[in-house]
mmCIF file of C-alpha atoms in Angstrom:
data_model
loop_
_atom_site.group_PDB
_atom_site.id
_atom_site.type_symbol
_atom_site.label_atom_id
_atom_site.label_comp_id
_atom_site.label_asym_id
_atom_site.label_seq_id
_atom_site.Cartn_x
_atom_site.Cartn_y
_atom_site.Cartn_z
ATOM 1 C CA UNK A 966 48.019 -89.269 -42.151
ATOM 2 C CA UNK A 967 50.667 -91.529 -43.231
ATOM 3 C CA UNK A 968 49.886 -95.651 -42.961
ATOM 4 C CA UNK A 969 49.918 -97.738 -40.215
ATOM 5 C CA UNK A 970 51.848 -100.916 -40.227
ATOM 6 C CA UNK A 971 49.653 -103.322 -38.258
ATOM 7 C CA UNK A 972 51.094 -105.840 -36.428
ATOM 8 C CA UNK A 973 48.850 -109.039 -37.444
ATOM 9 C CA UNK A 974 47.300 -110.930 -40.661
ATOM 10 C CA UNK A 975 44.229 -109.292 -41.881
ATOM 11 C CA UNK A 976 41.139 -111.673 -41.441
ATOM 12 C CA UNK A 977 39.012 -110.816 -44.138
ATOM 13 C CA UNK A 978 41.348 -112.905 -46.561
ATOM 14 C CA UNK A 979 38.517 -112.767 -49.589
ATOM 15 C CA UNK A 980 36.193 -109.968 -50.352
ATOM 16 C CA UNK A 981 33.307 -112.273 -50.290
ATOM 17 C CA UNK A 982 33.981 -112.839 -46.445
ATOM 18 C CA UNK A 983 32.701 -108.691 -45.890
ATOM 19 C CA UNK A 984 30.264 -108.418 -44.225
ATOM 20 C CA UNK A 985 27.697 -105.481 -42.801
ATOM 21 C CA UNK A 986 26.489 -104.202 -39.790
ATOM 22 C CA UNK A 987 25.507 -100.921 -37.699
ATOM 23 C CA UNK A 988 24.397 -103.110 -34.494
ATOM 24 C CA UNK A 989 27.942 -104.590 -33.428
ATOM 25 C CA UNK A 990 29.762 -102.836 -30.312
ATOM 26 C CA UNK A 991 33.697 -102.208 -30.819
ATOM 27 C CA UNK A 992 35.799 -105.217 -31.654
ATOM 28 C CA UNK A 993 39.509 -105.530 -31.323
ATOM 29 C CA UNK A 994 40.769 -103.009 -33.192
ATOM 30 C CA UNK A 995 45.102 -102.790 -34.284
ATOM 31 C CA UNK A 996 44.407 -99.106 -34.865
ATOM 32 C CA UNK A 997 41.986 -96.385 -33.847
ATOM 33 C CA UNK A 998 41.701 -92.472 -34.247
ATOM 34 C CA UNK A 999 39.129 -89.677 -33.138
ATOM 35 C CA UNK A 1000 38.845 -86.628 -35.374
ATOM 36 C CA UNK A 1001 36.214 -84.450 -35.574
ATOM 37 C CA UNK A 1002 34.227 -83.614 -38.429
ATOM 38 C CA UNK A 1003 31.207 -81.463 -39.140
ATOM 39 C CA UNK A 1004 30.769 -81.398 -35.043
ATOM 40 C CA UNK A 1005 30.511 -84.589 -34.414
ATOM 41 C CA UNK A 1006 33.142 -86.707 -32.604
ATOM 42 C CA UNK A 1007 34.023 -89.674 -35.129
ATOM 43 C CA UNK A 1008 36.304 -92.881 -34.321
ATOM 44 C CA UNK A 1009 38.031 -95.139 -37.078
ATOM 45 C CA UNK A 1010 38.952 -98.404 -36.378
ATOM 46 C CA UNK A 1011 40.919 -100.776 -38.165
ATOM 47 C CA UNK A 1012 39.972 -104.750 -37.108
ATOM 48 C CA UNK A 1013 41.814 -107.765 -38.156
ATOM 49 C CA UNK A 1014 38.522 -108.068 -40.007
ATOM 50 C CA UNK A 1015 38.334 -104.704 -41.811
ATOM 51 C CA UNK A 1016 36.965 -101.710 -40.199
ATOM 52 C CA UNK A 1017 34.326 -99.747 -37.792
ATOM 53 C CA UNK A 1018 33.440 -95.778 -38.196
ATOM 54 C CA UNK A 1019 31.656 -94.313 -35.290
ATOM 55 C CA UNK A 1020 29.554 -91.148 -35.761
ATOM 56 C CA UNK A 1021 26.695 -89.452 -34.314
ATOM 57 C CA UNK A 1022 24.095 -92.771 -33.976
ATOM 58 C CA UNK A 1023 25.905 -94.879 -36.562
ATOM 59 C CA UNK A 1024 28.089 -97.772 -35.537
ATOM 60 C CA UNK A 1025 29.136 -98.979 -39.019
ATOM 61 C CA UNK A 1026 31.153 -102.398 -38.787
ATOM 62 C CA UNK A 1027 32.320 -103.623 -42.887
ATOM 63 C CA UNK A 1028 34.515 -106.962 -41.365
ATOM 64 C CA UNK A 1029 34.798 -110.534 -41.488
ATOM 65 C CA UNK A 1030 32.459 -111.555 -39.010
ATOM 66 C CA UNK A 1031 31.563 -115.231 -38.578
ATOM 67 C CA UNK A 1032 27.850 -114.583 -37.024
ATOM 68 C CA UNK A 1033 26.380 -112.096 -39.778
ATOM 69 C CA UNK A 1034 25.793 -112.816 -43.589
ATOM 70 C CA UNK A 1035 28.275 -112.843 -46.145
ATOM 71 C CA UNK A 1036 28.449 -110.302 -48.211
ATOM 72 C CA UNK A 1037 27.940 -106.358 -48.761
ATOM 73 C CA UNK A 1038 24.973 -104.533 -49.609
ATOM 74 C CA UNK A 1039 25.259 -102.013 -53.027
ATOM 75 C CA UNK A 1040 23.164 -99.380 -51.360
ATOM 76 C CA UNK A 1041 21.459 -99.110 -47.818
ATOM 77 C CA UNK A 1042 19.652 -96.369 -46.568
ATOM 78 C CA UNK A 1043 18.636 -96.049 -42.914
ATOM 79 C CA UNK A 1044 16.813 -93.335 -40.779
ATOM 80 C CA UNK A 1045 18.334 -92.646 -37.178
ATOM 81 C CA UNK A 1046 17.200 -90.051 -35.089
ATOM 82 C CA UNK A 1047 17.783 -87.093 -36.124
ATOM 83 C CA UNK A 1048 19.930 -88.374 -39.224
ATOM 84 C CA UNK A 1049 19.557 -90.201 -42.112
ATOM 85 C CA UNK A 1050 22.669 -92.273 -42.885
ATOM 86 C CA UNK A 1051 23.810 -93.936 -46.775
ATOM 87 C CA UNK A 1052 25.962 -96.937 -47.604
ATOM 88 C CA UNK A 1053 26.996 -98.398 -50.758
ATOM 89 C CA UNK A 1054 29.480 -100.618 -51.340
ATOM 90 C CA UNK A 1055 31.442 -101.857 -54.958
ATOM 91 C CA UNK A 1056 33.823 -104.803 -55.465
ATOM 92 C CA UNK A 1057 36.395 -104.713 -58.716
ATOM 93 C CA UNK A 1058 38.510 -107.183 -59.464
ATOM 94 C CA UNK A 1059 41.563 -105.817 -61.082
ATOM 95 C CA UNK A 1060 44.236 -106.943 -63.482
ATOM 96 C CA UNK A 1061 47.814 -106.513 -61.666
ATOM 97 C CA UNK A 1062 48.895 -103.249 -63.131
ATOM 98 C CA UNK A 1063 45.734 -101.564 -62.298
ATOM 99 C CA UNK A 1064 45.367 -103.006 -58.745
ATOM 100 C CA UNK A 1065 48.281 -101.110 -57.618
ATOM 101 C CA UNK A 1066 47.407 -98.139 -58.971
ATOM 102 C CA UNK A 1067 44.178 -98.026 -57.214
ATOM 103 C CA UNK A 1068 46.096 -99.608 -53.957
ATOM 104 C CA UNK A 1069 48.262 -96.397 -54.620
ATOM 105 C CA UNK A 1070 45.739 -94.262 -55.051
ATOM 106 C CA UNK A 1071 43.650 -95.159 -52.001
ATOM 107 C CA UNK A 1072 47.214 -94.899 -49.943
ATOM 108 C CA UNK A 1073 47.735 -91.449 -51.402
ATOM 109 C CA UNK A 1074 43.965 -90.414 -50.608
ATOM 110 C CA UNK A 1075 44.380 -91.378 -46.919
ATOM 111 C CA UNK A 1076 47.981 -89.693 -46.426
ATOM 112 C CA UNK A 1077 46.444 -86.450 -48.066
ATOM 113 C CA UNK A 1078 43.348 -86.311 -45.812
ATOM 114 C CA UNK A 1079 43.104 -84.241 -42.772
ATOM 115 C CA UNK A 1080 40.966 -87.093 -41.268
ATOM 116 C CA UNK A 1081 42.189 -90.582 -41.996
ATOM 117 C CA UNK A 1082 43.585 -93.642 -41.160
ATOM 118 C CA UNK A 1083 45.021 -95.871 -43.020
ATOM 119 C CA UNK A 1084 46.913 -99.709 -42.577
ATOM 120 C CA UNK A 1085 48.922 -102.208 -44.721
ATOM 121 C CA UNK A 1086 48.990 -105.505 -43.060
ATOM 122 C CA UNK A 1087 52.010 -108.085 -43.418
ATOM 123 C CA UNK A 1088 52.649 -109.864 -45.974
ATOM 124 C CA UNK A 1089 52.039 -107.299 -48.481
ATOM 125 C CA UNK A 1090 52.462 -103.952 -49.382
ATOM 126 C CA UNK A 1091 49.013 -103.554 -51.215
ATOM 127 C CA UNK A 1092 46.933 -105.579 -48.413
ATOM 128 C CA UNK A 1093 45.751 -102.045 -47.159
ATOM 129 C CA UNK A 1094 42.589 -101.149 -45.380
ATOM 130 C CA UNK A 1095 41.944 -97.067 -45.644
ATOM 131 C CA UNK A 1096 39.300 -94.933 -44.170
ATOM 132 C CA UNK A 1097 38.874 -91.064 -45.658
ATOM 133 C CA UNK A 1098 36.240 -89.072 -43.567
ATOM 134 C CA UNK A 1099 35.193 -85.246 -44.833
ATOM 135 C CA UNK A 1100 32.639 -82.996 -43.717
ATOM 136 C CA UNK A 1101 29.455 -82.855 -46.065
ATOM 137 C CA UNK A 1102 29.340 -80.076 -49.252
ATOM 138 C CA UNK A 1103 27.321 -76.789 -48.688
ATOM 139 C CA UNK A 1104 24.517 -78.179 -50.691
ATOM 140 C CA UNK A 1105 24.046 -81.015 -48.750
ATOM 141 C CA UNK A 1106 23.384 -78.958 -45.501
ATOM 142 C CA UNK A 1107 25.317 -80.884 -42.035
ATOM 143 C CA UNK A 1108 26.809 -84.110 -41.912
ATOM 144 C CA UNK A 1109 29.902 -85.851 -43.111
ATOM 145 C CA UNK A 1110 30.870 -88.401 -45.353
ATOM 146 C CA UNK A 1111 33.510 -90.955 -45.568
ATOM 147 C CA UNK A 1112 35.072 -93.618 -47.774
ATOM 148 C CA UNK A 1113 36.648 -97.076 -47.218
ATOM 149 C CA UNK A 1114 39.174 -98.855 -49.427
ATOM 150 C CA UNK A 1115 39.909 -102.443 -48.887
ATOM 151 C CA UNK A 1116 42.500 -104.784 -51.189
ATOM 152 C CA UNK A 1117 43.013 -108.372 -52.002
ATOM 153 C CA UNK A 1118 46.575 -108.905 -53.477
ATOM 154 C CA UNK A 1119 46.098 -112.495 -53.492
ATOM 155 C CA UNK A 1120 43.203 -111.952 -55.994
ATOM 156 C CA UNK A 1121 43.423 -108.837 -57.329
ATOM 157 C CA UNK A 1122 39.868 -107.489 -55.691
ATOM 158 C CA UNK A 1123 38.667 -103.951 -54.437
ATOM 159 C CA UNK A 1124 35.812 -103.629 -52.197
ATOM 160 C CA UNK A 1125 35.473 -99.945 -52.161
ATOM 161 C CA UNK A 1126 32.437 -98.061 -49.910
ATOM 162 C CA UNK A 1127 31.128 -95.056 -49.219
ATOM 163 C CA UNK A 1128 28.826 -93.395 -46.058
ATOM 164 C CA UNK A 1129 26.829 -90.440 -45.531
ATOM 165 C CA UNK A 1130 25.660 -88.857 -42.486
ATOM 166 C CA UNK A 1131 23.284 -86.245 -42.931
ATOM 167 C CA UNK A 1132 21.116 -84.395 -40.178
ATOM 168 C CA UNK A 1133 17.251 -84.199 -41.288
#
């Protein structure tokens, strides 16, 4: 799916402003998409603030949001019924040349994907906020996974994340 241009200034103007949740209801969102995946009806969001993924029992929210903690947890496991869900999470910061080739590479991931979506806010062409969703490998028995990519021109920052959804 090709990018979205969104029609307002991202939020989230500093990686350090993510924050994590599965507890939050829908926020505003400038673009949303249902696909389904592995059976399961899945929603992607894109907020001012970042983005929310919807699947099964997990309401994942990665945004600016002025009520929670700053700041992204490396790895987080939680049991829901019936699943058991993983999150980790990575910032880079990246010189100028390599920032845009992971900018491009994140924009090429998302337009290649059956189940995407992907925005550039104003401003700038590498201020992008991606979401990749795929059903799970063989091995790994049912469930789906997906991957986030969010950039910081102004700084050259990454915060890159990844999900799993697996039944138990």
């Amino acid at each position: 799916m090709h990018a979205v241009s969104l029609q307002a200034p991202y939020l989230d103007t500093a990686a350090d402003q993510l924050c994590f949740s599965l507890d939050l209801t829908e926020r505003p969102a400038l673009a949303e998409r249902e696909v389904f995946v592995a059976g399961l009806a899945v929603r992607l969001r894109l907020l001012g603030a970042s983005h929310q993924v919807f699947a099964g029992p997990v309401r994942e929210t990665v945004a600016c949001l002025p009520e929670a903690v700053r700041g992204l947890p490396t790895t987080y496991t939680r049991r829901l019924a019936g699943w058991t869900y993983g999150f980790s999470a990575a910032t880079e910061r990246l010189g100028p040349e390599e920032f845009s080739a992971r900018v491009a590479d994140a924009l090429g991931r998302a337009d290649e994907a059956e189940h995407s979506l992907c925005g550039v806010f104003p401003g700038s062409p590498e201020a992008v906020t991606a979401v990749v969703v795929e059903a799970g490998d063989e091995r790994s028995g049912a469930g789906l996974a997906w991957r986030t990519w969010h950039s910081y021109p102004q700084d050259g920052h990454i915060v890159s994340t990844h999900s799993r959804l697996e039944a138990r």
